[in-house]
Short mmCIF file of C-alpha atoms in Angstrom, two decimals:
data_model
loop_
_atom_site.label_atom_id
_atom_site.label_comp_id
_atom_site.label_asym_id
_atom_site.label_seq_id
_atom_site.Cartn_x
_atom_site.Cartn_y
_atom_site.Cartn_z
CA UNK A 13 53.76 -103.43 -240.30
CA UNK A 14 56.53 -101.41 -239.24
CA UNK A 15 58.29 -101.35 -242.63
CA UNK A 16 55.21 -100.28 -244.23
CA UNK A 17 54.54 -103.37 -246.39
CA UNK A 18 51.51 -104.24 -244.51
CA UNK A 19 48.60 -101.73 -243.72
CA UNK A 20 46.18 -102.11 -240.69
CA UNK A 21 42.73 -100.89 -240.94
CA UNK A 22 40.71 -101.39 -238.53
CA UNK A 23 36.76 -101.01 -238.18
CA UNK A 24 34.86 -99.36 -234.93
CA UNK A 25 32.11 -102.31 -235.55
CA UNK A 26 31.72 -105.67 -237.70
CA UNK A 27 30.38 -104.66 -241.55
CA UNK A 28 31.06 -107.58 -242.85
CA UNK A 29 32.77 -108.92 -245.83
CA UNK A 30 31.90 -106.77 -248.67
CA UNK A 31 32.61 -103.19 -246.68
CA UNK A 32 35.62 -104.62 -245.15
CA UNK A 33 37.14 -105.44 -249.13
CA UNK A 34 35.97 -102.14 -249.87
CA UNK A 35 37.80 -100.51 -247.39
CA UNK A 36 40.85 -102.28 -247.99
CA UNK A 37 40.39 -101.16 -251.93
CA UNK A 38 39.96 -98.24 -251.23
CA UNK A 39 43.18 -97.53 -249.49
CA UNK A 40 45.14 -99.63 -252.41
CA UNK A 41 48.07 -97.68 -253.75
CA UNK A 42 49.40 -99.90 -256.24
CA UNK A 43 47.88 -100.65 -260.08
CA UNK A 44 47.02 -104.20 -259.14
CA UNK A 45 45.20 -105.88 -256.38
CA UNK A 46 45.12 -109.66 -255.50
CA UNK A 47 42.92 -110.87 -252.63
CA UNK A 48 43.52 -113.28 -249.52
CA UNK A 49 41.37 -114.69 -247.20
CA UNK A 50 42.51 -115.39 -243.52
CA UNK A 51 41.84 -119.14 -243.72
CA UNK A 52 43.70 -119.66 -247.33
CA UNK A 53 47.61 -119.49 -248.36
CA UNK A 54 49.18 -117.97 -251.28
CA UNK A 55 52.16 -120.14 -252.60
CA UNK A 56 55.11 -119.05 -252.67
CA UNK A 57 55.09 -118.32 -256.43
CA UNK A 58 51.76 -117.20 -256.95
CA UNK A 59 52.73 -112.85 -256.90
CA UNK A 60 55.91 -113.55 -259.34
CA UNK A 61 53.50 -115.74 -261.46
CA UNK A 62 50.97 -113.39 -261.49
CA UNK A 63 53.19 -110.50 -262.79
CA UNK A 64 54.87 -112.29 -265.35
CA UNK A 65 51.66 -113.17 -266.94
CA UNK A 66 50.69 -109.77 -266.26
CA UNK A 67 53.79 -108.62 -268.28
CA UNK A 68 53.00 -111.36 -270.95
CA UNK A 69 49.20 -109.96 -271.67
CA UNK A 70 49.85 -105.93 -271.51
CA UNK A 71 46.40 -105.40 -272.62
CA UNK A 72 44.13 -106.95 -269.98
CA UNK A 73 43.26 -106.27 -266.64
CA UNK A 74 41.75 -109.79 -265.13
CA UNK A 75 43.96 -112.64 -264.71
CA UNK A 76 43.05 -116.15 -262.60
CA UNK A 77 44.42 -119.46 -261.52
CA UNK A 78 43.49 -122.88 -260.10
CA UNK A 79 43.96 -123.57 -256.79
CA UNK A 80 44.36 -126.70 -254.54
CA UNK A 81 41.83 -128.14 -252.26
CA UNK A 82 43.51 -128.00 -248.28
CA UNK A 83 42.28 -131.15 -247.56
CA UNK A 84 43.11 -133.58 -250.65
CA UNK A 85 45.15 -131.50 -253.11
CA UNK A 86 42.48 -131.72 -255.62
CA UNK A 87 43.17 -128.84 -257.98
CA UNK A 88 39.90 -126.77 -258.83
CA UNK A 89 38.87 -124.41 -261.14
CA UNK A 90 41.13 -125.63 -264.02
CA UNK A 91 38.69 -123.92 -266.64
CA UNK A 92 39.92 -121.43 -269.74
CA UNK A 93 37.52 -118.26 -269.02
CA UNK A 94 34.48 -118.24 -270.61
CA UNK A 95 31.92 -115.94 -269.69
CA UNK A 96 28.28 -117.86 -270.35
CA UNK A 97 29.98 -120.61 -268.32
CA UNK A 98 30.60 -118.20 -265.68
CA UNK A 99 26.86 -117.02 -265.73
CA UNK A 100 25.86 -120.54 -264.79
CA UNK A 101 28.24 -121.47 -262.10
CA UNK A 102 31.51 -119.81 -260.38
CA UNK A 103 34.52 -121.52 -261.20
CA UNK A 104 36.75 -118.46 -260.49
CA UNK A 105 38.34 -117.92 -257.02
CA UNK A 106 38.58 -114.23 -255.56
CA UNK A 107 41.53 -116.19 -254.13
CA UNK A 108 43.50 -116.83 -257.40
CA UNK A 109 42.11 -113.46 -259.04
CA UNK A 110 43.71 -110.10 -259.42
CA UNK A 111 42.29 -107.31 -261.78
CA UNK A 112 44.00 -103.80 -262.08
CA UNK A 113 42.66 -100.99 -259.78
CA UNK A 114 41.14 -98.88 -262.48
CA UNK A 115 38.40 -101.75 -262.82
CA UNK A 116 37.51 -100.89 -258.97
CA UNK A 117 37.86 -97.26 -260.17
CA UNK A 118 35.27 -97.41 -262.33
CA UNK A 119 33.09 -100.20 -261.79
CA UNK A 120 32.99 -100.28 -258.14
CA UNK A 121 33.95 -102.89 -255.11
CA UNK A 122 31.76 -105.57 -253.30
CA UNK A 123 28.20 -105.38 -252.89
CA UNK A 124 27.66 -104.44 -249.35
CA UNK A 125 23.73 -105.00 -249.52
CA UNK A 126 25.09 -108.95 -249.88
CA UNK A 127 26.01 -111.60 -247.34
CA UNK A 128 26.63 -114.53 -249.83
CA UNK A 129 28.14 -114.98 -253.45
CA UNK A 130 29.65 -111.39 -253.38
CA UNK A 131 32.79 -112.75 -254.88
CA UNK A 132 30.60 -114.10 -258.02
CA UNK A 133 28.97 -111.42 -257.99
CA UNK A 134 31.79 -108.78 -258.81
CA UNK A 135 33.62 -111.50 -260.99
CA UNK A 136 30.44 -111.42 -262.74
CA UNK A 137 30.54 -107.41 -263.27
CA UNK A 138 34.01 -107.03 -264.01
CA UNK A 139 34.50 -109.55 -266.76
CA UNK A 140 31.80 -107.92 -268.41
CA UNK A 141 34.08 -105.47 -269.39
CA UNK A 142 37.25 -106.80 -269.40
CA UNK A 143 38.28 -110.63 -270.47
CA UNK A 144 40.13 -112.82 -268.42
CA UNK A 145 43.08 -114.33 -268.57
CA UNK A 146 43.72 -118.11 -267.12
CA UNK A 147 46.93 -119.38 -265.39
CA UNK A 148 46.71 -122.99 -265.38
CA UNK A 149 48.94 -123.73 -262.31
CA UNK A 150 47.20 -123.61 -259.03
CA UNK A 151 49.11 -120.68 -257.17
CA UNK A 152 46.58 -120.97 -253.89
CA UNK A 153 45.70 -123.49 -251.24
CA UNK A 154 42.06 -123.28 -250.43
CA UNK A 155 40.43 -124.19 -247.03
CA UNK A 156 37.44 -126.38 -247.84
CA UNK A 157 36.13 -126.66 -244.38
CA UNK A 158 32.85 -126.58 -245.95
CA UNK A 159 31.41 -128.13 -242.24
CA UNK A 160 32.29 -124.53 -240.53
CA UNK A 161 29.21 -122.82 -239.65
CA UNK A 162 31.17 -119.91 -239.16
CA UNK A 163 31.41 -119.18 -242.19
CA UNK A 164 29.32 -117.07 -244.60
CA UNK A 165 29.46 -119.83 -247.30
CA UNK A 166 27.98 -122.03 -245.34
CA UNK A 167 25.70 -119.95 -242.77
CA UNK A 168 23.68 -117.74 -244.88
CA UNK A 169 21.36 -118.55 -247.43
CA UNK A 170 22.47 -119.42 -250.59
CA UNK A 171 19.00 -119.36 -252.20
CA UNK A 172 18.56 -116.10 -251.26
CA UNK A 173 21.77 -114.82 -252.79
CA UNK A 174 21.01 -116.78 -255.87
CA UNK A 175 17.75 -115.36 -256.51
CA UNK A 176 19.00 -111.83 -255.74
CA UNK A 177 22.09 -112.49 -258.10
CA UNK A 178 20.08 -114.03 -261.10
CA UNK A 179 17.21 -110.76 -260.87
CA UNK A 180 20.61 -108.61 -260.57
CA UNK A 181 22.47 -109.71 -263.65
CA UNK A 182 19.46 -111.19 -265.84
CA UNK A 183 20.80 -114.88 -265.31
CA UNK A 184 19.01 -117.51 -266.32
CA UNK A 185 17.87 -119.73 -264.09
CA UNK A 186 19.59 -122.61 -263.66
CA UNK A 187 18.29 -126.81 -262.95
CA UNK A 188 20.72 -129.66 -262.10
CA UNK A 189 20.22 -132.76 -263.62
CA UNK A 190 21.39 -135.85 -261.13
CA UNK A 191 21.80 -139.25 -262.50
CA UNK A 192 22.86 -141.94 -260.14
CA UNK A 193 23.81 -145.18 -261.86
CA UNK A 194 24.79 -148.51 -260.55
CA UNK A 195 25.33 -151.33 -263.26
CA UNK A 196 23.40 -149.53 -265.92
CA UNK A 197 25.50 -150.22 -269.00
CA UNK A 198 22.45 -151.26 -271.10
CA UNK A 199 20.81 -148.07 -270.53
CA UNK A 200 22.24 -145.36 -269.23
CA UNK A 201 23.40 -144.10 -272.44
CA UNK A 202 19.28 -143.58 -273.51
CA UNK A 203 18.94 -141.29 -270.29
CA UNK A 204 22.23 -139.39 -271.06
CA UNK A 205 21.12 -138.39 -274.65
CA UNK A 206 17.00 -137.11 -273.04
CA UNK A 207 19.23 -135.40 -270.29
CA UNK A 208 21.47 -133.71 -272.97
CA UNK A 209 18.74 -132.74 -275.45
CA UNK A 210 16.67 -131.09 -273.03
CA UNK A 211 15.49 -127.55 -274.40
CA UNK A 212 14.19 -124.12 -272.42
CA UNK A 213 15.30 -120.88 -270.71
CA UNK A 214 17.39 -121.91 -268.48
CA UNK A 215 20.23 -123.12 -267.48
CA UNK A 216 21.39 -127.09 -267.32
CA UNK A 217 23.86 -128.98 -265.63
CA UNK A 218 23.92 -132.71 -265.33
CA UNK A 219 25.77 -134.44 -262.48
CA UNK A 220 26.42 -138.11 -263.26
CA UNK A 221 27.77 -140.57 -260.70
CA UNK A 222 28.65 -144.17 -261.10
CA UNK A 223 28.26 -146.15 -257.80
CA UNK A 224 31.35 -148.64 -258.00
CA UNK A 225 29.36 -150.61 -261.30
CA UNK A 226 31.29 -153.46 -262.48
CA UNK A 227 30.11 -153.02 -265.86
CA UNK A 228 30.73 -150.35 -268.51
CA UNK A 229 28.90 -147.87 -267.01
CA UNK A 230 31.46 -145.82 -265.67
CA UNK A 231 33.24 -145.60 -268.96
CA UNK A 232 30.16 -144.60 -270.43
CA UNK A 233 29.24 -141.76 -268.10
CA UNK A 234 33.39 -140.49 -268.45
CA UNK A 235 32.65 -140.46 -272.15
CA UNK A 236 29.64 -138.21 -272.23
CA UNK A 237 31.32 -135.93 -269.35
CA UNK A 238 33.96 -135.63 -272.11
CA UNK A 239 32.10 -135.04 -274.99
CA UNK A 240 30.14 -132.70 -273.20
CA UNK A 241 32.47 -130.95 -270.99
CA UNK A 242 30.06 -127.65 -270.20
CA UNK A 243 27.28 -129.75 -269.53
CA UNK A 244 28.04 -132.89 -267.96
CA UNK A 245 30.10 -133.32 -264.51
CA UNK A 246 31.08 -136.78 -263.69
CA UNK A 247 31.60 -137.04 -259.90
CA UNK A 248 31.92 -140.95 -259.73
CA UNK A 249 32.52 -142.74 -256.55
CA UNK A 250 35.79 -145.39 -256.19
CA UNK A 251 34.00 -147.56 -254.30
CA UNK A 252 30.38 -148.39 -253.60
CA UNK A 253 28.65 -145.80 -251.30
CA UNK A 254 24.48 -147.22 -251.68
CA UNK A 255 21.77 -145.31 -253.17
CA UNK A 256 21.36 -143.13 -250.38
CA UNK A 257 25.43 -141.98 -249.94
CA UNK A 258 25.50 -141.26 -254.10
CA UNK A 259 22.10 -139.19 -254.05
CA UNK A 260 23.89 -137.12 -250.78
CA UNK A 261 27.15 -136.54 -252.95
CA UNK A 262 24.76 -135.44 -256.02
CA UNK A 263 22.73 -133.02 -253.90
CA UNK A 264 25.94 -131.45 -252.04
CA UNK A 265 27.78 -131.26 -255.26
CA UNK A 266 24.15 -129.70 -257.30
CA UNK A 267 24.82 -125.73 -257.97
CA UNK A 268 21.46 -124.99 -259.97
CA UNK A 269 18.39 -123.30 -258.43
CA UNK A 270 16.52 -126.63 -258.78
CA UNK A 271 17.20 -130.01 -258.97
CA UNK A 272 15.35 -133.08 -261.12
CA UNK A 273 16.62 -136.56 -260.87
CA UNK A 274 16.79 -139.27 -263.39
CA UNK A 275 18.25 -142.94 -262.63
CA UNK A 276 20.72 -144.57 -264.72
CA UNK A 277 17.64 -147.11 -265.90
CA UNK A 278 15.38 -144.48 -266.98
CA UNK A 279 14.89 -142.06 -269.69
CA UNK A 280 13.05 -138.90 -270.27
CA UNK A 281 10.17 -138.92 -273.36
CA UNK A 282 10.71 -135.34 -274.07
CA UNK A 283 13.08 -132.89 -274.90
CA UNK A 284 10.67 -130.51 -273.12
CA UNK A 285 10.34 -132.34 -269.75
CA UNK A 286 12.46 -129.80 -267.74
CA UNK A 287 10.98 -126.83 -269.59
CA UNK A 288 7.32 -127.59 -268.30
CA UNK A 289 8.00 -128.39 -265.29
CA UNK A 290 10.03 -125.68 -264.48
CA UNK A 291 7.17 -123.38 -265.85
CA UNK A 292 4.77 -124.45 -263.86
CA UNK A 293 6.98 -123.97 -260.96
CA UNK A 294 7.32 -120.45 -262.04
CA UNK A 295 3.80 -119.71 -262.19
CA UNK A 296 2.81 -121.57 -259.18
CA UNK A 297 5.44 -120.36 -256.76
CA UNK A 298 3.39 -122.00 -253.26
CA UNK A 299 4.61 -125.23 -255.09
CA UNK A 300 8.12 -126.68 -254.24
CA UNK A 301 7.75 -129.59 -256.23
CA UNK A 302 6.37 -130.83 -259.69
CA UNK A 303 6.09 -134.63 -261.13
CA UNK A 304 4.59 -136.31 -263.96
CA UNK A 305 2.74 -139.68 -265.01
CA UNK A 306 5.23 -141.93 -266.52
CA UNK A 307 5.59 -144.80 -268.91
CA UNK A 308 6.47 -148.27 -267.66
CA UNK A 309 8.02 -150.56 -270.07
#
């Protein structure tokens, strides 16, 4: 502090996130701004990094990494940009982002009327004007501590932030598809293809996990997850966790605004399935559930 690298602002009450970024923006002197929160860790490399990539693109103004999980190394968010994937679900860490300062100029800092998904949210405005660039090293250790409940990921409401964000930004919404399987080689392939072909407005994701088969399944499901990288995520388990562990990791690991469910043995009869039931959820919003009469064979 003393040397004047490091600024101290300090607030006479608690604002929260959003006004505290702002404030912190708005004192920025320099052209480019990278962001750190107190429970994360740059690495050591991640500032030269940044600039020489900066250097190597002289014509854009948003650049990204990956970044590590703290607790397992896992490296996340190891995704070229692309902007209708971005609309459906945040893979972009405020973290491992820095734009220049004439983007916060013009377009404005946090949302302050938010408590949740404010870092989507401006992600979401600025790379509507300018297109990002991806660094695919992870320059930033992330705390996922997800069992906190101090903080605001995990103690506010994320539905609330996701309706407010969709009716901000005209998203669509969007519905995870979960689909458990345990020693479904036979069939599972059937109720990947009525998963995949599903048609509406909205947006799909499909979450498969095998549950330690010791069939072909699990080669199956990593070949769909392949051919259909933006659509289906293959969270597999290495060993077997029962019905009820591998519907928990679906649901935590679900980022849609609702979720349907289809086993590994079944199959959906038509492409329109998720399209009327969603509908009818729309236009019956007491309901927070919808099913159908089925087929047995």
């Amino acid at each position: 502090i003393s040397g004047g690298k490091i600024k101290l602002l300090r607030s006479n009450k608690r604002t929260g996130v959003s006004s505290a970024r702002n404030a912190g923006l708005a004192k920025a002197s320099n052209p480019w701004i990278a962001y750190l929160d107190s429970d994360n860790c740059l690495k050591p490399n991640f500032l030269s990094t940044f600039a020489s990539s900066i250097v190597e693109h002289p014509s854009h103004r948003l650049f990204y990494s990956c970044f590590e999980n703290e607790s397992d190394g896992a490296v996340r968010g190891r995704r070229p940009f692309n902007r209708p994937a971005l609309l459906k679900a945040n893979y972009i860490d405020l973290g491992a982002f820095v734009h220049s300062r004439d983007l916060f100029r013009s377009l404005g800092g946090f949302d302050t009327t938010m408590r949740r998904l404010v870092d989507w949210d401006l992600i979401i405005r600025y790379t509507e004007k300018a297109p990002a660039v991806f660094i695919p090293c992870p320059l930033m250790i992330y705390n996922d501590a997800a069992t906190d409940r101090s903080r605001i990921s995990v103690g506010e409401s994320l539905d609330d932030a996701r309706v407010y964000l969709r009716e901000k930004h005209g998203m669509p919404i969007t519905i995870t598809t979960l689909i458990p399987a345990y020693n479904h080689e036979t069939y599972i392939s059937q109720a990947l293809d009525s998963a995949v072909k599903q048609v509406g407005d909205f947006n799909h994701e499909i979450i498969v996990c095998d549950d330690g088969s010791s069939d072909g399944t699990r080669s199956i499901l990593k070949g769909y997850a392949h051919r259909y990288r933006h659509l289906v995520r293959d969270i597999s388990n290495d060993e077997n966790l029962g019905i009820s562990g591998t519907f928990r990791k679906c649901i935590d690991n679900a980022t849609g605004d609702f979720i349907a469910i289809l086993e590994g043995d079944d199959y959906w009869s038509s492409a329109e399935k998720l399209q009327k039931q969603l509908r009818f959820l729309i236009d019956n919003p007491d309901c927070s559930m919808v099913f159908s009469m089925i087929d047995v064979v």
